[in-house]
PDB file of C-alpha atoms and ligand atoms in Angstrom:
ATOM      1  CA  UNK Z 329      -6.801 -14.092 -28.028  1.00 60.00           C
ATOM      2  CA  UNK Z 330      -3.217 -14.488 -26.683  1.00 67.00           C
ATOM      3  CA  UNK Z 331      -1.259 -14.598 -29.950  1.00 84.00           C
ATOM      4  CA  UNK Z 332       1.559 -12.031 -30.213  1.00 92.00           C
ATOM      5  CA  UNK Z 333       2.229 -11.078 -33.797  1.00 95.00           C
ATOM      6  CA  UNK Z 334       4.316  -8.722 -35.966  1.00 97.00           C
ATOM      7  CA  UNK Z 335       2.408  -6.625 -38.443  1.00 98.00           C
ATOM      8  CA  UNK Z 336       5.070  -5.908 -41.149  1.00 98.00           C
ATOM      9  CA  UNK Z 337       5.372  -3.800 -44.269  1.00 98.00           C
ATOM     10  CA  UNK Z 338       6.402  -0.613 -45.692  1.00 98.00           C
ATOM     11  CA  UNK Z 339       5.174   2.806 -44.868  1.00 98.00           C
ATOM     12  CA  UNK Z 340       1.508   3.126 -45.944  1.00 98.00           C
ATOM     13  CA  UNK Z 341       0.974  -0.623 -46.237  1.00 98.00           C
ATOM     14  CA  UNK Z 342      -1.936  -0.366 -43.870  1.00 98.00           C
ATOM     15  CA  UNK Z 343      -0.317  -1.533 -40.570  1.00 98.00           C
ATOM     16  CA  UNK Z 344      -2.007   1.191 -38.589  1.00 96.00           C
ATOM     17  CA  UNK Z 345      -5.476   0.696 -40.152  1.00 96.00           C
ATOM     18  CA  UNK Z 346      -5.473  -3.143 -40.079  1.00 97.00           C
ATOM     19  CA  UNK Z 347      -3.772  -3.298 -36.467  1.00 97.00           C
ATOM     20  CA  UNK Z 348      -6.614  -1.170 -35.019  1.00 96.00           C
ATOM     21  CA  UNK Z 349      -9.301  -3.265 -36.761  1.00 96.00           C
ATOM     22  CA  UNK Z 350      -7.711  -6.638 -35.538  1.00 96.00           C
ATOM     23  CA  UNK Z 351      -7.216  -5.305 -32.015  1.00 95.00           C
ATOM     24  CA  UNK Z 352     -10.812  -4.495 -31.999  1.00 96.00           C
ATOM     25  CA  UNK Z 353     -11.942  -7.778 -33.572  1.00 96.00           C
ATOM     26  CA  UNK Z 354      -9.869 -10.190 -31.383  1.00 93.00           C
ATOM     27  CA  UNK Z 355      -9.602  -8.049 -28.138  1.00 92.00           C
ATOM     28  CA  UNK Z 356      -5.871  -7.837 -28.746  1.00 92.00           C
ATOM     29  CA  UNK Z 357      -3.591  -4.910 -27.866  1.00 92.00           C
ATOM     30  CA  UNK Z 358      -1.706  -2.825 -30.454  1.00 94.00           C
ATOM     31  CA  UNK Z 359       1.585  -1.377 -29.829  1.00 93.00           C
ATOM     32  CA  UNK Z 360       2.415   1.175 -32.554  1.00 96.00           C
ATOM     33  CA  UNK Z 361       5.940   2.649 -31.786  1.00 96.00           C
ATOM     34  CA  UNK Z 362       5.137   5.397 -34.305  1.00 96.00           C
ATOM     35  CA  UNK Z 363       2.073   6.336 -32.274  1.00 94.00           C
ATOM     36  CA  UNK Z 364       3.876   6.299 -29.079  1.00 94.00           C
ATOM     37  CA  UNK Z 365       6.650   8.633 -30.596  1.00 96.00           C
ATOM     38  CA  UNK Z 366       4.144  10.919 -32.055  1.00 94.00           C
ATOM     39  CA  UNK Z 367       2.354  11.241 -28.716  1.00 93.00           C
ATOM     40  CA  UNK Z 368       5.803  12.021 -27.051  1.00 95.00           C
ATOM     41  CA  UNK Z 369       6.340  14.678 -29.680  1.00 94.00           C
ATOM     42  CA  UNK Z 370       2.871  16.178 -29.021  1.00 92.00           C
ATOM     43  CA  UNK Z 371       3.402  16.281 -25.404  1.00 94.00           C
ATOM     44  CA  UNK Z 372       7.047  17.926 -25.870  1.00 96.00           C
ATOM     45  CA  UNK Z 373       8.867  15.271 -23.776  1.00 95.00           C
ATOM     46  CA  UNK Z 374      12.599  14.750 -23.937  1.00 95.00           C
ATOM     47  CA  UNK Z 375      12.123  11.506 -25.838  1.00 94.00           C
ATOM     48  CA  UNK Z 376       9.732  13.288 -28.155  1.00 95.00           C
ATOM     49  CA  UNK Z 377      12.038  16.130 -29.148  1.00 95.00           C
ATOM     50  CA  UNK Z 378      14.857  13.698 -29.631  1.00 94.00           C
ATOM     51  CA  UNK Z 379      12.638  11.330 -31.926  1.00 96.00           C
ATOM     52  CA  UNK Z 380      11.128  14.274 -33.877  1.00 96.00           C
ATOM     53  CA  UNK Z 381      14.149  15.243 -35.924  1.00 96.00           C
ATOM     54  CA  UNK Z 382      14.671  11.629 -37.075  1.00 98.00           C
ATOM     55  CA  UNK Z 383      10.985  11.233 -37.893  1.00 97.00           C
ATOM     56  CA  UNK Z 384      10.818  14.339 -39.913  1.00 96.00           C
ATOM     57  CA  UNK Z 385      13.852  13.304 -41.819  1.00 97.00           C
ATOM     58  CA  UNK Z 386      12.332   9.894 -42.585  1.00 98.00           C
ATOM     59  CA  UNK Z 387      15.084   8.130 -40.658  1.00 98.00           C
ATOM     60  CA  UNK Z 388      14.724   5.559 -37.857  1.00 98.00           C
ATOM     61  CA  UNK Z 389      14.668   6.633 -34.213  1.00 98.00           C
ATOM     62  CA  UNK Z 390      17.801   5.079 -32.484  1.00 97.00           C
ATOM     63  CA  UNK Z 391      17.286   1.487 -31.328  1.00 97.00           C
ATOM     64  CA  UNK Z 392      17.681   2.313 -27.496  1.00 96.00           C
ATOM     65  CA  UNK Z 393      14.751   4.723 -27.594  1.00 96.00           C
ATOM     66  CA  UNK Z 394      12.550   2.110 -29.307  1.00 96.00           C
ATOM     67  CA  UNK Z 395      13.736  -0.782 -27.005  1.00 94.00           C
ATOM     68  CA  UNK Z 396      12.929   1.410 -23.901  1.00 92.00           C
ATOM     69  CA  UNK Z 397       9.273   1.803 -25.253  1.00 92.00           C
ATOM     70  CA  UNK Z 398       8.777  -1.864 -25.866  1.00 92.00           C
ATOM     71  CA  UNK Z 399      10.295  -3.038 -22.819  1.00 89.00           C
ATOM     72  CA  UNK Z 400       8.166  -0.777 -20.591  1.00 88.00           C
ATOM     73  CA  UNK Z 401       5.108  -1.816 -22.606  1.00 88.00           C
ATOM     74  CA  UNK Z 402       5.562  -5.549 -22.425  1.00 85.00           C
ATOM     75  CA  UNK Z 403       6.474  -5.396 -18.762  1.00 82.00           C
ATOM     76  CA  UNK Z 404       3.323  -3.484 -17.908  1.00 75.00           C
ATOM     77  CA  UNK Z 405       0.625  -5.320 -15.892  1.00 60.00           C
ATOM     78  CA  UNK Z 406      -2.115  -4.960 -18.324  1.00 62.00           C
ATOM     79  CA  UNK Z 407      -0.513  -6.971 -21.181  1.00 69.00           C
ATOM     80  CA  UNK Z 408      -2.542 -10.191 -20.780  1.00 77.00           C
ATOM     81  CA  UNK Z 409      -4.114 -10.328 -24.251  1.00 84.00           C
ATOM     82  CA  UNK Z 410      -2.089 -10.907 -27.396  1.00 89.00           C
ATOM     83  CA  UNK Z 411      -0.004  -7.970 -28.754  1.00 92.00           C
ATOM     84  CA  UNK Z 412       0.029  -6.671 -32.280  1.00 95.00           C
ATOM     85  CA  UNK Z 413       3.397  -5.153 -32.963  1.00 96.00           C
ATOM     86  CA  UNK Z 414       2.906  -2.321 -35.597  1.00 97.00           C
ATOM     87  CA  UNK Z 415       6.040  -0.611 -36.780  1.00 95.00           C
ATOM     88  CA  UNK Z 416       8.347  -2.637 -34.610  1.00 97.00           C
ATOM     89  CA  UNK Z 417      10.911  -4.387 -35.036  1.00 97.00           C
ATOM     90  CA  UNK Z 418      12.570  -2.330 -37.754  1.00 98.00           C
ATOM     91  CA  UNK Z 419      16.230  -3.315 -37.361  1.00 98.00           C
ATOM     92  CA  UNK Z 420      17.979  -6.505 -36.406  1.00 97.00           C
ATOM     93  CA  UNK Z 421      18.979  -5.462 -32.934  1.00 96.00           C
ATOM     94  CA  UNK Z 422      15.223  -4.630 -32.301  1.00 97.00           C
ATOM     95  CA  UNK Z 423      14.180  -7.996 -33.666  1.00 96.00           C
ATOM     96  CA  UNK Z 424      16.837  -9.849 -31.515  1.00 95.00           C
ATOM     97  CA  UNK Z 425      15.801  -7.912 -28.349  1.00 93.00           C
ATOM     98  CA  UNK Z 426      12.019  -8.593 -29.091  1.00 93.00           C
ATOM     99  CA  UNK Z 427      12.828 -12.341 -29.302  1.00 92.00           C
ATOM    100  CA  UNK Z 428      14.555 -12.122 -25.967  1.00 91.00           C
ATOM    101  CA  UNK Z 429      11.893 -10.132 -24.147  1.00 88.00           C
ATOM    102  CA  UNK Z 430       9.112 -12.470 -25.565  1.00 88.00           C
ATOM    103  CA  UNK Z 431      11.102 -15.467 -24.556  1.00 88.00           C
ATOM    104  CA  UNK Z 432      11.717 -14.260 -20.958  1.00 87.00           C
ATOM    105  CA  UNK Z 433       7.875 -13.467 -20.677  1.00 84.00           C
ATOM    106  CA  UNK Z 434       7.042 -16.982 -22.054  1.00 86.00           C
ATOM    107  CA  UNK Z 435       5.169 -15.391 -24.974  1.00 86.00           C
ATOM    108  CA  UNK Z 436       5.304 -17.427 -28.149  1.00 84.00           C
ATOM    109  CA  UNK Z 437       5.318 -15.445 -31.411  1.00 90.00           C
ATOM    110  CA  UNK Z 438       2.429 -16.351 -33.763  1.00 90.00           C
ATOM    111  CA  UNK Z 439       4.421 -15.077 -36.732  1.00 94.00           C
ATOM    112  CA  UNK Z 440       5.141 -12.294 -38.953  1.00 97.00           C
ATOM    113  CA  UNK Z 441       2.424 -10.924 -41.313  1.00 98.00           C
ATOM    114  CA  UNK Z 442       3.790  -9.001 -44.222  1.00 98.00           C
ATOM    115  CA  UNK Z 443       1.426  -6.664 -45.918  1.00 98.00           C
ATOM    116  CA  UNK Z 444       2.493  -6.240 -49.573  1.00 98.00           C
ATOM    117  CA  UNK Z 445       1.604  -3.119 -51.570  1.00 98.00           C
ATOM    118  CA  UNK Z 446       3.625  -1.676 -54.555  1.00 96.00           C
ATOM    119  CA  UNK Z 447       5.514   1.471 -54.085  1.00 96.00           C
ATOM    120  CA  UNK Z 448       3.128   3.549 -56.487  1.00 96.00           C
ATOM    121  CA  UNK Z 449       0.103   2.699 -54.278  1.00 97.00           C
ATOM    122  CA  UNK Z 450       2.126   3.409 -51.078  1.00 98.00           C
ATOM    123  CA  UNK Z 451       2.914   6.944 -52.259  1.00 97.00           C
ATOM    124  CA  UNK Z 452      -0.618   7.624 -53.218  1.00 97.00           C
ATOM    125  CA  UNK Z 453      -1.837   6.500 -49.858  1.00 97.00           C
ATOM    126  CA  UNK Z 454       0.681   8.557 -47.934  1.00 97.00           C
ATOM    127  CA  UNK Z 455       0.261  11.657 -49.828  1.00 96.00           C
ATOM    128  CA  UNK Z 456      -3.464  11.327 -49.405  1.00 97.00           C
ATOM    129  CA  UNK Z 457      -3.552  10.484 -45.579  1.00 97.00           C
ATOM    130  CA  UNK Z 458      -4.934  13.240 -43.486  1.00 97.00           C
ATOM    131  CA  UNK Z 459      -4.958  12.917 -39.583  1.00 94.00           C
ATOM    132  CA  UNK Z 460      -7.081  14.599 -37.074  1.00 94.00           C
ATOM    133  CA  UNK Z 461      -4.919  16.670 -34.598  1.00 87.00           C
ATOM    134  CA  UNK Z 462      -7.723  16.397 -31.951  1.00 90.00           C
ATOM    135  CA  UNK Z 463      -8.980  12.716 -31.844  1.00 91.00           C
ATOM    136  CA  UNK Z 464      -6.339  10.995 -34.009  1.00 89.00           C
ATOM    137  CA  UNK Z 465      -8.786   9.686 -36.613  1.00 93.00           C
ATOM    138  CA  UNK Z 466      -7.261   8.938 -40.057  1.00 94.00           C
ATOM    139  CA  UNK Z 467      -8.700   9.681 -43.398  1.00 96.00           C
ATOM    140  CA  UNK Z 468      -7.517   9.550 -46.986  1.00 97.00           C
ATOM    141  CA  UNK Z 469      -8.324  12.149 -49.514  1.00 96.00           C
ATOM    142  CA  UNK Z 470      -8.335   9.466 -52.293  1.00 96.00           C
ATOM    143  CA  UNK Z 471      -9.813   6.358 -50.583  1.00 96.00           C
ATOM    144  CA  UNK Z 472     -11.647   7.431 -47.460  1.00 94.00           C
ATOM    145  CA  UNK Z 473     -12.334  11.207 -47.543  1.00 97.00           C
ATOM    146  CA  UNK Z 474     -13.896  13.059 -44.720  1.00 97.00           C
ATOM    147  CA  UNK Z 475     -17.441  14.519 -45.393  1.00 97.00           C
ATOM    148  CA  UNK Z 476     -15.984  18.136 -45.280  1.00 97.00           C
ATOM    149  CA  UNK Z 477     -12.609  18.934 -46.657  1.00 95.00           C
ATOM    150  CA  UNK Z 478      -9.934  18.866 -43.838  1.00 95.00           C
ATOM    151  CA  UNK Z 479     -12.552  18.509 -41.068  1.00 97.00           C
ATOM    152  CA  UNK Z 480     -12.846  15.464 -38.943  1.00 98.00           C
ATOM    153  CA  UNK Z 481     -16.255  13.592 -39.211  1.00 97.00           C
ATOM    154  CA  UNK Z 482     -16.139  12.538 -35.489  1.00 96.00           C
ATOM    155  CA  UNK Z 483     -15.038  15.626 -33.710  1.00 97.00           C
ATOM    156  CA  UNK Z 484     -14.753  18.508 -36.251  1.00 97.00           C
ATOM    157  CA  UNK Z 485     -11.123  18.782 -35.461  1.00 96.00           C
ATOM    158  CA  UNK Z 486      -8.656  19.993 -38.115  1.00 96.00           C
ATOM    159  CA  UNK Z 487      -7.137  17.421 -40.483  1.00 97.00           C
ATOM    160  CA  UNK Z 488      -3.429  17.684 -41.410  1.00 96.00           C
ATOM    161  CA  UNK Z 489      -0.751  15.924 -43.445  1.00 96.00           C
ATOM    162  CA  UNK Z 490       1.705  14.195 -41.290  1.00 94.00           C
ATOM    163  CA  UNK Z 491       5.070  16.029 -41.505  1.00 93.00           C
ATOM    164  CA  UNK Z 492       6.727  12.772 -42.651  1.00 96.00           C
ATOM    165  CA  UNK Z 493       4.235  12.270 -45.455  1.00 96.00           C
ATOM    166  CA  UNK Z 494       5.781  15.164 -47.410  1.00 94.00           C
ATOM    167  CA  UNK Z 495       6.945  13.643 -50.876  1.00 93.00           C
ATOM    168  CA  UNK Z 496      10.748  13.863 -50.210  1.00 94.00           C
ATOM    169  CA  UNK Z 497      10.386  12.305 -46.785  1.00 96.00           C
ATOM    170  CA  UNK Z 498       8.068   9.579 -48.016  1.00 97.00           C
ATOM    171  CA  UNK Z 499      10.920   8.723 -50.518  1.00 97.00           C
ATOM    172  CA  UNK Z 500      13.485   8.460 -47.939  1.00 98.00           C
ATOM    173  CA  UNK Z 501      11.215   6.420 -45.632  1.00 98.00           C
ATOM    174  CA  UNK Z 502      10.668   3.836 -48.421  1.00 98.00           C
ATOM    175  CA  UNK Z 503      14.593   3.686 -49.016  1.00 98.00           C
ATOM    176  CA  UNK Z 504      15.082   3.132 -45.236  1.00 98.00           C
ATOM    177  CA  UNK Z 505      12.471   0.461 -45.107  1.00 98.00           C
ATOM    178  CA  UNK Z 506      14.096  -1.451 -48.121  1.00 97.00           C
ATOM    179  CA  UNK Z 507      17.651  -0.972 -46.668  1.00 98.00           C
ATOM    180  CA  UNK Z 508      17.087  -1.649 -42.991  1.00 97.00           C
ATOM    181  CA  UNK Z 509      13.692  -3.303 -42.379  1.00 98.00           C
ATOM    182  CA  UNK Z 510      12.826  -5.459 -45.289  1.00 97.00           C
ATOM    183  CA  UNK Z 511      15.746  -7.744 -44.657  1.00 97.00           C
ATOM    184  CA  UNK Z 512      14.274  -8.681 -41.214  1.00 97.00           C
ATOM    185  CA  UNK Z 513      11.992 -11.177 -43.327  1.00 97.00           C
ATOM    186  CA  UNK Z 514      15.193 -13.217 -43.993  1.00 96.00           C
ATOM    187  CA  UNK Z 515      16.190 -13.082 -40.320  1.00 96.00           C
ATOM    188  CA  UNK Z 516      12.735 -14.407 -39.297  1.00 96.00           C
ATOM    189  CA  UNK Z 517      12.843 -17.305 -41.957  1.00 94.00           C
ATOM    190  CA  UNK Z 518      16.234 -18.198 -40.554  1.00 94.00           C
ATOM    191  CA  UNK Z 519      14.945 -18.220 -37.054  1.00 91.00           C
ATOM    192  CA  UNK Z 520      11.997 -20.509 -38.270  1.00 91.00           C
ATOM    193  CA  UNK Z 521       9.354 -18.100 -37.278  1.00 93.00           C
ATOM    194  CA  UNK Z 522       6.315 -18.488 -39.611  1.00 95.00           C
ATOM    195  CA  UNK Z 523       5.941 -15.636 -42.283  1.00 97.00           C
ATOM    196  CA  UNK Z 524       2.578 -15.008 -43.824  1.00 97.00           C
ATOM    197  CA  UNK Z 525       2.328 -12.819 -46.939  1.00 97.00           C
ATOM    198  CA  UNK Z 526      -1.046 -10.943 -47.446  1.00 98.00           C
ATOM    199  CA  UNK Z 527      -1.977  -8.887 -50.345  1.00 98.00           C
ATOM    200  CA  UNK Z 528      -2.424  -5.404 -48.729  1.00 98.00           C
ATOM    201  CA  UNK Z 529      -3.402  -3.679 -52.097  1.00 98.00           C
ATOM    202  CA  UNK Z 530      -7.173  -4.581 -51.698  1.00 98.00           C
ATOM    203  CA  UNK Z 531      -9.953  -2.594 -50.119  1.00 96.00           C
ATOM    204  CA  UNK Z 532      -9.645  -2.342 -46.407  1.00 97.00           C
ATOM    205  CA  UNK Z 533     -12.308  -4.685 -45.477  1.00 97.00           C
ATOM    206  CA  UNK Z 534     -10.835  -7.394 -47.939  1.00 98.00           C
ATOM    207  CA  UNK Z 535      -7.559  -7.071 -46.298  1.00 98.00           C
ATOM    208  CA  UNK Z 536      -9.086  -7.446 -42.901  1.00 98.00           C
ATOM    209  CA  UNK Z 537     -10.961 -10.536 -43.986  1.00 98.00           C
ATOM    210  CA  UNK Z 538      -7.672 -12.188 -45.175  1.00 98.00           C
ATOM    211  CA  UNK Z 539      -5.986 -11.398 -41.810  1.00 97.00           C
ATOM    212  CA  UNK Z 540      -8.913 -12.601 -39.694  1.00 96.00           C
ATOM    213  CA  UNK Z 541      -8.995 -15.914 -41.652  1.00 96.00           C
ATOM    214  CA  UNK Z 542      -5.150 -16.324 -41.412  1.00 95.00           C
ATOM    215  CA  UNK Z 543      -5.062 -15.645 -37.636  1.00 93.00           C
ATOM    216  CA  UNK Z 544      -8.141 -17.915 -36.841  1.00 91.00           C
ATOM    217  CA  UNK Z 545      -6.503 -20.921 -38.665  1.00 85.00           C
TER     218      UNK Z 545
HETATM  219  P1  AP5 O 310       5.201   4.714 -38.144  1.00 66.50           P
HETATM  220  O1  AP5 O 310       4.274   5.582 -37.509  1.00 66.50           O
HETATM  221  O2  AP5 O 310       5.412   3.291 -37.728  1.00 66.50           O
HETATM  222  O3  AP5 O 310       5.027   4.829 -39.743  1.00 66.50           O
HETATM  223  P2  AP5 O 310       5.221   3.849 -40.907  1.00 66.50           P
HETATM  224  O4  AP5 O 310       5.624   2.440 -40.620  1.00 66.50           O
HETATM  225  O5  AP5 O 310       6.028   4.478 -41.988  1.00 66.50           O
HETATM  226  O6  AP5 O 310       3.748   3.421 -41.296  1.00 66.50           O
HETATM  227  P3  AP5 O 310       2.577   4.432 -41.519  1.00 66.50           P
HETATM  228  O7  AP5 O 310       1.941   4.930 -40.329  1.00 66.50           O
HETATM  229  O8  AP5 O 310       3.019   5.587 -42.629  1.00 66.50           O
HETATM  230  O9  AP5 O 310       1.642   3.539 -42.509  1.00 66.50           O
HETATM  231  P4  AP5 O 310       0.858   2.315 -42.088  1.00 66.50           P
HETATM  232  O10 AP5 O 310       1.413   1.024 -42.761  1.00 66.50           O
HETATM  233  O11 AP5 O 310       0.423   2.339 -40.626  1.00 66.50           O
HETATM  234  O12 AP5 O 310      -0.429   2.678 -42.995  1.00 66.50           O
HETATM  235  P5  AP5 O 310      -1.897   3.295 -42.635  1.00 66.50           P
HETATM  236  O13 AP5 O 310      -2.735   2.150 -42.021  1.00 66.50           O
HETATM  237  O14 AP5 O 310      -1.626   4.469 -41.606  1.00 66.50           O
HETATM  238  O15 AP5 O 310       6.779   5.369 -38.135  1.00 66.50           O
HETATM  239  C1  AP5 O 310       6.922   6.863 -38.351  1.00 66.50           C
HETATM  240  C2  AP5 O 310       8.262   7.099 -37.929  1.00 66.50           C
HETATM  241  O16 AP5 O 310       8.547   6.793 -36.595  1.00 66.50           O
HETATM  242  C3  AP5 O 310       9.473   6.317 -38.761  1.00 66.50           C
HETATM  243  O17 AP5 O 310       9.779   6.799 -39.864  1.00 66.50           O
HETATM  244  C4  AP5 O 310      10.542   6.430 -37.666  1.00 66.50           C
HETATM  245  O18 AP5 O 310      11.082   7.591 -37.818  1.00 66.50           O
HETATM  246  C5  AP5 O 310       9.840   6.365 -36.227  1.00 66.50           C
HETATM  247  N1  AP5 O 310       9.654   4.986 -35.853  1.00 66.50           N
HETATM  248  C6  AP5 O 310       8.570   4.267 -35.551  1.00 66.50           C
HETATM  249  N2  AP5 O 310       8.805   3.052 -35.165  1.00 66.50           N
HETATM  250  C7  AP5 O 310      10.098   2.877 -35.115  1.00 66.50           C
HETATM  251  C8  AP5 O 310      10.997   1.878 -34.784  1.00 66.50           C
HETATM  252  N3  AP5 O 310      10.532   0.600 -34.343  1.00 66.50           N
HETATM  253  N4  AP5 O 310      12.344   1.840 -34.966  1.00 66.50           N
HETATM  254  C9  AP5 O 310      12.796   3.159 -35.237  1.00 66.50           C
HETATM  255  N5  AP5 O 310      12.021   4.350 -35.694  1.00 66.50           N
HETATM  256  C10 AP5 O 310      10.654   4.071 -35.545  1.00 66.50           C
HETATM  257  O19 AP5 O 310      -2.396   3.801 -43.987  1.00 66.50           O
HETATM  258  C11 AP5 O 310      -1.867   4.776 -44.659  1.00 66.50           C
HETATM  259  C12 AP5 O 310      -2.885   5.575 -45.462  1.00 66.50           C
HETATM  260  O20 AP5 O 310      -3.574   4.726 -46.462  1.00 66.50           O
HETATM  261  C13 AP5 O 310      -4.220   6.034 -44.643  1.00 66.50           C
HETATM  262  O21 AP5 O 310      -4.634   7.268 -44.987  1.00 66.50           O
HETATM  263  C14 AP5 O 310      -5.194   4.862 -44.738  1.00 66.50           C
HETATM  264  O22 AP5 O 310      -6.454   5.471 -44.601  1.00 66.50           O
HETATM  265  C15 AP5 O 310      -4.989   4.524 -46.081  1.00 66.50           C
HETATM  266  N6  AP5 O 310      -5.321   3.033 -46.364  1.00 66.50           N
HETATM  267  C16 AP5 O 310      -4.887   1.971 -45.430  1.00 66.50           C
HETATM  268  N7  AP5 O 310      -5.297   0.820 -46.021  1.00 66.50           N
HETATM  269  C17 AP5 O 310      -5.806   0.964 -47.169  1.00 66.50           C
HETATM  270  C18 AP5 O 310      -6.358   0.314 -48.238  1.00 66.50           C
HETATM  271  N8  AP5 O 310      -6.493  -1.056 -48.061  1.00 66.50           N
HETATM  272  N9  AP5 O 310      -7.025   0.869 -49.293  1.00 66.50           N
HETATM  273  C19 AP5 O 310      -6.895   2.265 -49.363  1.00 66.50           C
HETATM  274  N10 AP5 O 310      -6.313   2.991 -48.530  1.00 66.50           N
HETATM  275  C20 AP5 O 310      -5.824   2.481 -47.272  1.00 66.50           C
END
């Protein structure tokens, strides 16, 4: 399906979870700027070490770094299917640049899907998230626990808390979202891009059903 869309919402809203399921369901591609940055941190690249200090403090990585990632990705030869933007754009300059890039490539934006979840639930989800250092699988000690504590069901790798899921950093990430990212909804409204609000505070498969119905409309 060739519909580019933005999966939008605060930290822990389920963008990564739902983005992966949608990509699988519709044969779309998912670009998670957070995943690209974490991979760069793991590989110890220059970009990774620059990004790491912002991420661990709960701050946004500078726009130039992010725009470089997105430009390289969209100009890549393999991007024939629709792209799900997960965690991007997060600032006004990023949103403007994305518009420009999509316009140049003649890729119409299907819209922005906002996953709504209240703060108390976001904090619970993030404090309960555990990720596998070996295969990247994601669990949640409250909602989707692994069979054995801190051991990945798929590859038996160790499960850890993301450094930016520590309580103080989560609080800062939520502030940054409210200050710098949430206002983009107004920007897209002003630009007449369709905005769709979806209740993200439901079981994973219920959220997925709502998203599929919306995209298939
Ligand atoms: P990024 O990786 O994008 O993190 P985020 O936006 O803060 O989002 P999360 O990954 O924390 O949450 P999510 O909404 O994907 O939820 P998930 O599905 O994982 O960014 C990290 C950092 O990188 C930023 O802080 C910034 O420093 C930098 N960065 C990235 N992009 C940037 C950009 N464009 N500009 C500047 N800086 C950038 O779910 C969370 C947990 O909840 C999981 O355990 C999951 O299993 C569980 N869960 C999910 N859905 C449900 C459900 N329905 N019910 C119960 N549990 C659920």
